[in-house]
PDB file of C-alpha atoms in Angstrom:
ATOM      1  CA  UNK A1363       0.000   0.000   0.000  1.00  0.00           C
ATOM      2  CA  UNK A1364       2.621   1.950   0.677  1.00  0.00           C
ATOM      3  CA  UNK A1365       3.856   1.881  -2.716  1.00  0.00           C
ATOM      4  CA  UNK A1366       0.627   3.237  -4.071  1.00  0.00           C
ATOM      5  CA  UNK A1367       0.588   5.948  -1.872  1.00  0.00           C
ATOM      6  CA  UNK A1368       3.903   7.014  -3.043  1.00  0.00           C
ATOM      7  CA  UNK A1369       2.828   6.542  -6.519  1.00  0.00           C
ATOM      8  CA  UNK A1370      -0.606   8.532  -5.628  1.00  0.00           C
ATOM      9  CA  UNK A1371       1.581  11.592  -4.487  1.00  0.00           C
ATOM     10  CA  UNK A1372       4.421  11.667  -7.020  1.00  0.00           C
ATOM     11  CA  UNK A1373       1.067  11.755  -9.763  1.00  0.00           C
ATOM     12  CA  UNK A1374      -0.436  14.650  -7.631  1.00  0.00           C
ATOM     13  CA  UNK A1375       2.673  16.614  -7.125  1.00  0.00           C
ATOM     14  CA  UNK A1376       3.072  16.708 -11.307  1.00  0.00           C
ATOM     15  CA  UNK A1377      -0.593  17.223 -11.947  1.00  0.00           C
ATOM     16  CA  UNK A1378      -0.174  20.422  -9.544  1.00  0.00           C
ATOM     17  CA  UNK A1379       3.199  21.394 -11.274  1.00  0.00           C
ATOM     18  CA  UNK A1380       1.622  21.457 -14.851  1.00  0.00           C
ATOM     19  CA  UNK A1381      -1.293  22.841 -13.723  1.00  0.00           C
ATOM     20  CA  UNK A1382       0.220  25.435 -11.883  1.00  0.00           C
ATOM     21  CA  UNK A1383       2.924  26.155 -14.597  1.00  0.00           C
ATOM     22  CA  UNK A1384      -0.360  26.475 -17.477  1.00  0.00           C
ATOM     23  CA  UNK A1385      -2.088  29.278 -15.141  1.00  0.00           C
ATOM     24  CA  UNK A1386       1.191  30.930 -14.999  1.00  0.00           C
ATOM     25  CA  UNK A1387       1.167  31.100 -18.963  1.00  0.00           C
ATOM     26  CA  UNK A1388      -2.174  31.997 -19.146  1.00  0.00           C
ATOM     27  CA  UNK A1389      -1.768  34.570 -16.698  1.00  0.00           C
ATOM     28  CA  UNK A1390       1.277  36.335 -17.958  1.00  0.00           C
ATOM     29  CA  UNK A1391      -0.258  36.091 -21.541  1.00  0.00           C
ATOM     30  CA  UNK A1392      -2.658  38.318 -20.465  1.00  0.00           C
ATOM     31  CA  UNK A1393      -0.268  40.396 -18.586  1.00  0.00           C
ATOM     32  CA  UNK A1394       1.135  41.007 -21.782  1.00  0.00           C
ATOM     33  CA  UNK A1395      -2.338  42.067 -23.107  1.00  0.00           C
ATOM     34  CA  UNK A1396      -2.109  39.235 -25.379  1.00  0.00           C
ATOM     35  CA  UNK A1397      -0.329  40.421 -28.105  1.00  0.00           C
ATOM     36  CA  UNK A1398       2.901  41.092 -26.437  1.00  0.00           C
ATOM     37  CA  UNK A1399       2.571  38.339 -23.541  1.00  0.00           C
ATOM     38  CA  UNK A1400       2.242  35.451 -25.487  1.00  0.00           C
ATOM     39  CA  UNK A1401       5.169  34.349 -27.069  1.00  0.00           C
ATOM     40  CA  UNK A1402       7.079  35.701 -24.145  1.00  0.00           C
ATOM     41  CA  UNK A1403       4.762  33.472 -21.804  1.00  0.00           C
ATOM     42  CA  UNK A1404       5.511  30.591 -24.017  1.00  0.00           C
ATOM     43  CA  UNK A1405       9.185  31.102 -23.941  1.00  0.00           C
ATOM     44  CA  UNK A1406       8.901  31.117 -20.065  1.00  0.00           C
ATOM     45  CA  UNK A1407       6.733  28.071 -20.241  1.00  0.00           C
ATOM     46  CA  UNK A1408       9.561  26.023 -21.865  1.00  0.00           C
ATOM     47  CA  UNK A1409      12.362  27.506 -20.135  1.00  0.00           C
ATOM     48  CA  UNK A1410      10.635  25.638 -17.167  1.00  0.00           C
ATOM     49  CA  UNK A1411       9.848  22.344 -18.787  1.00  0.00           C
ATOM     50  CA  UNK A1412      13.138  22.238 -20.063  1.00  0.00           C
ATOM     51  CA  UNK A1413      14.459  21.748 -16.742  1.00  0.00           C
ATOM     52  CA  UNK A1414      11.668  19.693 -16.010  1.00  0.00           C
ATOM     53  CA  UNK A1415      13.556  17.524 -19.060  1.00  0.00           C
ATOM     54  CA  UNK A1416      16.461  17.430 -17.997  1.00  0.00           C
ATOM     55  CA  UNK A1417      15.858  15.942 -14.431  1.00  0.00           C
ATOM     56  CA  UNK A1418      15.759  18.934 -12.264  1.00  0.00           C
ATOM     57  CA  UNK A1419      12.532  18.543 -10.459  1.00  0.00           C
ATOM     58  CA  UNK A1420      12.735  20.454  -7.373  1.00  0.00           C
ATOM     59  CA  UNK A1421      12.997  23.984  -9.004  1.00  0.00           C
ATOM     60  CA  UNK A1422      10.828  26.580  -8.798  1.00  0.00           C
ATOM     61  CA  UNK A1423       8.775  27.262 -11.376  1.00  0.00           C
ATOM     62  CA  UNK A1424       7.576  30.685 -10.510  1.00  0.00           C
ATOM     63  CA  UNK A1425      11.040  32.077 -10.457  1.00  0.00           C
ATOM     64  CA  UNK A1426      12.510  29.938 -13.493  1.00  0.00           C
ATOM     65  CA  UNK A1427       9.670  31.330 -15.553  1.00  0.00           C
ATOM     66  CA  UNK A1428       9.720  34.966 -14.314  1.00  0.00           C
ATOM     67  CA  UNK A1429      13.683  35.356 -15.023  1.00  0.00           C
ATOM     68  CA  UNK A1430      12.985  33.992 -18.435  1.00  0.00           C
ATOM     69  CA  UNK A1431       9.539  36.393 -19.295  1.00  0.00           C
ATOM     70  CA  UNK A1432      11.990  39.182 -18.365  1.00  0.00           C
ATOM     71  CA  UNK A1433      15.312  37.928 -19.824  1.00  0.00           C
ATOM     72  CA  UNK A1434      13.525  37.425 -23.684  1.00  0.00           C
ATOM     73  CA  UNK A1435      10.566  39.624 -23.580  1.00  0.00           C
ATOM     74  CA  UNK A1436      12.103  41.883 -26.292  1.00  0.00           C
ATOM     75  CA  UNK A1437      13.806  38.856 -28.552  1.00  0.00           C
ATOM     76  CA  UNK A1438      10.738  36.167 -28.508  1.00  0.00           C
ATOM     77  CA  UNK A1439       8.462  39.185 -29.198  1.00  0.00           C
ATOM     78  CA  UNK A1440      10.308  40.077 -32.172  1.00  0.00           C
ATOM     79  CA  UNK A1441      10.616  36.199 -33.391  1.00  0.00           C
ATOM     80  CA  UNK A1442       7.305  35.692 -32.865  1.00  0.00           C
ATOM     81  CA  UNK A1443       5.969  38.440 -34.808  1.00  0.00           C
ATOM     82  CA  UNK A1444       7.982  37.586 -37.834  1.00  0.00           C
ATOM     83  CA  UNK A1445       6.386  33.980 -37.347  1.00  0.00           C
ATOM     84  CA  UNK A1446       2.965  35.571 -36.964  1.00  0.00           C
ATOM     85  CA  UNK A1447       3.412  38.055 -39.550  1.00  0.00           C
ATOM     86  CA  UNK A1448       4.396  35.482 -42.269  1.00  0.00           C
ATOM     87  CA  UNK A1449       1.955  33.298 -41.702  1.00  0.00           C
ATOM     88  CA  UNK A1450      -0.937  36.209 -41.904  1.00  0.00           C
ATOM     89  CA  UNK A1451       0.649  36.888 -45.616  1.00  0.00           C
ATOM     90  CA  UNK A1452       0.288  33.792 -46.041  1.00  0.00           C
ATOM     91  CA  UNK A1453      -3.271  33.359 -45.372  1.00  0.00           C
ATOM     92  CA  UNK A1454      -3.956  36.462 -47.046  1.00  0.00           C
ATOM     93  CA  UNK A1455      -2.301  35.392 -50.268  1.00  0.00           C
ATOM     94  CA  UNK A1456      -4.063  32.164 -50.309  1.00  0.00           C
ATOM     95  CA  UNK A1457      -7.715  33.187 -49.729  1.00  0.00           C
ATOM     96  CA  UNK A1458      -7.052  35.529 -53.256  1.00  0.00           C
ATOM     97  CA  UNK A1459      -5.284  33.294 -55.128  1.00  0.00           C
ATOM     98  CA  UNK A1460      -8.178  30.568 -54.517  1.00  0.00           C
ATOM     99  CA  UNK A1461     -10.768  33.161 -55.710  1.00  0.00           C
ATOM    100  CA  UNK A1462      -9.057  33.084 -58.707  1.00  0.00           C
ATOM    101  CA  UNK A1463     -10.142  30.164 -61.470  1.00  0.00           C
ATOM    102  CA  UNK A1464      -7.182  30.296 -63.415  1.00  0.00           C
ATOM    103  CA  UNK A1465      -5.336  26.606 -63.010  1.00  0.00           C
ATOM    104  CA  UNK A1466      -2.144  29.042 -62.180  1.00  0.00           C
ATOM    105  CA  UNK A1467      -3.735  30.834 -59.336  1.00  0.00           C
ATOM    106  CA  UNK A1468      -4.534  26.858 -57.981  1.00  0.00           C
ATOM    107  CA  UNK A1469      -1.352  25.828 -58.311  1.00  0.00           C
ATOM    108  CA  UNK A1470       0.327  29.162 -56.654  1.00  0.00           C
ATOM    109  CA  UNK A1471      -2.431  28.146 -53.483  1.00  0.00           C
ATOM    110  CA  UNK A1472      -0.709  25.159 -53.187  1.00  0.00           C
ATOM    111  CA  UNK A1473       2.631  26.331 -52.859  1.00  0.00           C
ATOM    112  CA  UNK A1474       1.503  28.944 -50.213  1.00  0.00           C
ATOM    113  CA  UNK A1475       0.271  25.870 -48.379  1.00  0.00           C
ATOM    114  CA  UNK A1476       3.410  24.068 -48.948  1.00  0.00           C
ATOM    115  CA  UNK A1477       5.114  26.948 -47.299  1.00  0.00           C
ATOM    116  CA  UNK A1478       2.245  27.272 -44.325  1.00  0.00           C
ATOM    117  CA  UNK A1479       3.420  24.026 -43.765  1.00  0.00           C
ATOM    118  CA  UNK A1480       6.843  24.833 -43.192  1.00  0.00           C
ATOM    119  CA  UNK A1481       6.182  27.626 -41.044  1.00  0.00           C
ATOM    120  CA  UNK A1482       4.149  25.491 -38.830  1.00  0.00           C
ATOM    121  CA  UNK A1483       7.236  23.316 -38.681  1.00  0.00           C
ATOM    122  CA  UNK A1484       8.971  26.284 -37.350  1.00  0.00           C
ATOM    123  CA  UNK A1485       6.750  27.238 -34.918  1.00  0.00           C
ATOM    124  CA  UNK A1486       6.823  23.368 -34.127  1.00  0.00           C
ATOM    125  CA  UNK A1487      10.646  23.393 -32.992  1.00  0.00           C
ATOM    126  CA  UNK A1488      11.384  27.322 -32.264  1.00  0.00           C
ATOM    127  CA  UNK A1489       9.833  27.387 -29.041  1.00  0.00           C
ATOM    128  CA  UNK A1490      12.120  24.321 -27.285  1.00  0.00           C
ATOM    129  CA  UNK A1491      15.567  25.631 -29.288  1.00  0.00           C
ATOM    130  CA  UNK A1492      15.156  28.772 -27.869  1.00  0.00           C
ATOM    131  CA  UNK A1493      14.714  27.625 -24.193  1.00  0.00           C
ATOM    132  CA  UNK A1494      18.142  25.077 -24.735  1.00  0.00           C
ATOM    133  CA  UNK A1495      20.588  27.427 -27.131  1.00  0.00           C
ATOM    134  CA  UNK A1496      21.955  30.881 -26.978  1.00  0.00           C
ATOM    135  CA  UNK A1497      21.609  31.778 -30.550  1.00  0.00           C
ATOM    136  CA  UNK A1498      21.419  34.998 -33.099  1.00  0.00           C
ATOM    137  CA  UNK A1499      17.801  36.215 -33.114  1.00  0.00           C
ATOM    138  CA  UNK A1500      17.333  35.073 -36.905  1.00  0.00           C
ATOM    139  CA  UNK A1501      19.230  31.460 -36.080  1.00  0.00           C
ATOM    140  CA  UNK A1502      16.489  30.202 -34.349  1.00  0.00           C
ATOM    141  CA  UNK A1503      14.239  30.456 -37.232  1.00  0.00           C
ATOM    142  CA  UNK A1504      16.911  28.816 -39.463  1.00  0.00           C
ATOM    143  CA  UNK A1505      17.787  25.705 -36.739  1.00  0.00           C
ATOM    144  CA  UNK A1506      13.749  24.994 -36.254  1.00  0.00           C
ATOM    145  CA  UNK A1507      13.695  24.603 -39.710  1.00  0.00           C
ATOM    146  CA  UNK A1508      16.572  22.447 -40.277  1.00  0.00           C
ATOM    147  CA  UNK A1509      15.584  20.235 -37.489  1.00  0.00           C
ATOM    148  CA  UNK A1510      12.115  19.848 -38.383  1.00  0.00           C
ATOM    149  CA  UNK A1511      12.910  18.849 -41.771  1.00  0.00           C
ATOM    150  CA  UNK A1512      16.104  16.764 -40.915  1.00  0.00           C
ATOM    151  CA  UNK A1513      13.464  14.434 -38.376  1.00  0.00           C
ATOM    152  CA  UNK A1514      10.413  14.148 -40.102  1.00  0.00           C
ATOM    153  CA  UNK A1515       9.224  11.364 -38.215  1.00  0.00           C
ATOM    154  CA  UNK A1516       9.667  13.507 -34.955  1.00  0.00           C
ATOM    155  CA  UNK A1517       8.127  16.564 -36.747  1.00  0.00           C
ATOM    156  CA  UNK A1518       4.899  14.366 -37.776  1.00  0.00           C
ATOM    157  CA  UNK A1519       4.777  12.382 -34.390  1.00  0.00           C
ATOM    158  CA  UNK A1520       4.756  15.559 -32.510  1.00  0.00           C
ATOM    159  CA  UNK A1521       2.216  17.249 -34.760  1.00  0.00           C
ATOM    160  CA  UNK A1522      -0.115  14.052 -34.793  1.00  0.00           C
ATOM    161  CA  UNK A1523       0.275  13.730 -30.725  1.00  0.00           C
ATOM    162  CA  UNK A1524      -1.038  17.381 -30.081  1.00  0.00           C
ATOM    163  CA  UNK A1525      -3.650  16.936 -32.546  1.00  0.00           C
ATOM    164  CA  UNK A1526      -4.717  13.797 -31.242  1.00  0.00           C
ATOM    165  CA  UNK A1527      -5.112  14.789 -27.540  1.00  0.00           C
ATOM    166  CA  UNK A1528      -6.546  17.988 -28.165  1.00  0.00           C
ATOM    167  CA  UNK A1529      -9.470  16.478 -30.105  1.00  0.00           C
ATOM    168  CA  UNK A1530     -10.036  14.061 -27.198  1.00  0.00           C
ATOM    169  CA  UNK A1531      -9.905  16.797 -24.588  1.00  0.00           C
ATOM    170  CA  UNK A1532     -12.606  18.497 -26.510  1.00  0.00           C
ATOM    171  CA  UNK A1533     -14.220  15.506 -26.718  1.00  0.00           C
ATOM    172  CA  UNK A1534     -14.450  14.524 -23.379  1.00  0.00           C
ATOM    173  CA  UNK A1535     -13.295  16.879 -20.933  1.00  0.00           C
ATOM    174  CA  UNK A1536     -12.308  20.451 -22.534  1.00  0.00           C
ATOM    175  CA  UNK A1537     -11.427  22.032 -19.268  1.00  0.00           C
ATOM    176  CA  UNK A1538      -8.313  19.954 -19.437  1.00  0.00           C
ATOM    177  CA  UNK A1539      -6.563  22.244 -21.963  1.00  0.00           C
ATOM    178  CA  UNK A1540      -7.157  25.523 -19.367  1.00  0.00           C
ATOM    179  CA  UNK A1541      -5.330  23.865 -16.885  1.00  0.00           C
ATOM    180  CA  UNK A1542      -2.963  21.234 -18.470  1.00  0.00           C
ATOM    181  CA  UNK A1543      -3.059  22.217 -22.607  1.00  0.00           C
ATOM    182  CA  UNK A1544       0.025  24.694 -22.661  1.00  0.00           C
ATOM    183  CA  UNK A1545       2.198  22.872 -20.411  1.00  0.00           C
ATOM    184  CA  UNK A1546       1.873  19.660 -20.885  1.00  0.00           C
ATOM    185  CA  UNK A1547       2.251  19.944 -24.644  1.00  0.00           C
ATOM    186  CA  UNK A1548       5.093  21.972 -24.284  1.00  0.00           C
ATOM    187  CA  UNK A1549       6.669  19.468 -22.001  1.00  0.00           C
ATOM    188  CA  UNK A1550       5.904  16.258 -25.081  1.00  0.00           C
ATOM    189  CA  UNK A1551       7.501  18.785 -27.978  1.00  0.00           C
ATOM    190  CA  UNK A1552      10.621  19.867 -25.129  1.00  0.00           C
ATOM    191  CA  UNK A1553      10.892  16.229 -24.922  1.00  0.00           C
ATOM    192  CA  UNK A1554      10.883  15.233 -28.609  1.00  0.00           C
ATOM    193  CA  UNK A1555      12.852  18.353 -29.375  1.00  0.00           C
ATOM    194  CA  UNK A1556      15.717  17.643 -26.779  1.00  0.00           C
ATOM    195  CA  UNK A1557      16.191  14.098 -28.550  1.00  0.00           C
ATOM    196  CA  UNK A1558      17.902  16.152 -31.314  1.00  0.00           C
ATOM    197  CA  UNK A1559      19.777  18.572 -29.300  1.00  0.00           C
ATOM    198  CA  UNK A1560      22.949  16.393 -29.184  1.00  0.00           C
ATOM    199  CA  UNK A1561      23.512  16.725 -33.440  1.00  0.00           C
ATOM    200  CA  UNK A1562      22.328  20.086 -33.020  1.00  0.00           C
ATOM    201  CA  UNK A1563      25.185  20.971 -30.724  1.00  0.00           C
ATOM    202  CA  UNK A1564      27.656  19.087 -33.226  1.00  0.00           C
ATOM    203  CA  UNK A1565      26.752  21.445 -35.987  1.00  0.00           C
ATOM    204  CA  UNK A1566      27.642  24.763 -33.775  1.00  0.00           C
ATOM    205  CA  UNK A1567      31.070  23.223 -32.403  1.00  0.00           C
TER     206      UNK A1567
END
C-alpha cells in the first residue's frame, strides 16, 4: 500500500506542477495584453519544462519562468511576430489566389500551403531551441527549420500527438486544456525536441 501511496503523491505533485505552470502562462499572456505576452509566456513556459527535461525537479517554477519572461521579452516578441506576420501573408495570399479560377492561381495556393506548412514546422521546434541554445535572433528560425525537416518522423509524431489529444480533450473533458493544454504539450515537444539537441550541438562546435 505503501507503494501506491507514493505513486498517488508523485502523480499529484506533477498534476499540480503542470497545472500550476499552465495558469502561470495563461496569466502572464494576459499580462502582456495578449499580443505582447504570449510568445514571451511561451518562452517562459519552456524555459521551465526544459528543466523539467532534464531531471531537475525540485525547481521553482515561478522564479525559473519569471527570469525567463523578463530575460527574452524583447527577442521572442520580435521572433514571434515575424512567425505571426508570415503566416498572416500567407493566409492572405491564399484566400485571393483561390478566388481566382485560373489553373495558375490553384497551383500558386498550393505552394503557399506548402510553405504554411513549413512555417508550422517552425513554430513546431522554435519554441524548445530557444529555451536550450543561446543563438542569433534570426538562427532560431533557421535551426527549427533544419531540425524539423532533418526528423520528419519527430516533426509528424509531434504534430499528430497534439492533434490527437486535443481532439479528445474536446471531446471529453475540454477544461483539461485551461489547466494542463500549454504545459503539458510543451513538455511532449521539449521532450521530442531535446532528442535532437545532441547533433544540433555538433553542428555549432
Amino acid at each position: 500500500m505503501s507503494g501506491f501511496v507514493e505513486g498517488y503523491y508523485r502523480f499529484a505533485v506533477w498534476v499540480t506542477r503542470f497545472a500550476c505552470l499552465n495558469l502561470l502562462w495563461i496569466a502572464f499572456t494576459l499580462l502582456g495584453l495578449g499580443l505582447f505576452g504570449l510568445f514571451p509566456a511561451t518562452a517562459a513556459m519552456f524555459a521551465v519544462v526544459r528543466k523539467w527535461v532534464n531531471g531537475e525537479k525540485d525547481i521553482s517554477v515561478f522564479n525559473v519562468f519569471w527570469k525567463s519572461y523578463k530575460k527574452e521579452f524583447l527577442r521572442i516578441n520580435v521572433l514571434g511576430y515575424i512567425l505571426a506576420g508570415a503566416g498572416y501573408l500567407m493566409t492572405m495570399e491564399f484566400q485571393i489566389l483561390r478566388t481566382q479560377e485560373h489553373i495558375a492561381y490553384t497551383v500558386a495556393s498550393f505552394a503557399v500551403v506548402g510553405l504554411f506548412l513549413l512555417l508550422s514546422v517552425i513554430a513546431l521546434f522554435l519554441f524548445p531551441i530557444f529555451a536550450h541554445f543561446q543563438l542569433r535572433t534570426l538562427d532560431y528560425i533557421k535551426w527549427a527549420l533544419l531540425i524539423g525537416i532533418g526528423h520528419p518522423l519527430l516533426t509528424v509524431f509531434l504534430l499528430g500527438i497534439i492533434i490527437a489529444l486535443t481532439y479528445l480533450s474536446f471531446m471529453t473533458i475540454p477544461a483539461l486544456l485551461f489547466f494542463f493544454g500549454g504545459s503539458v504539450f510543451a513538455y511532449i515537444i521539449m521532450w521530442g525536441v531535446h532528442l535532437t539537441f545532441s547533433k544540433m550541438e555538433e553542428g555549432l562546435a
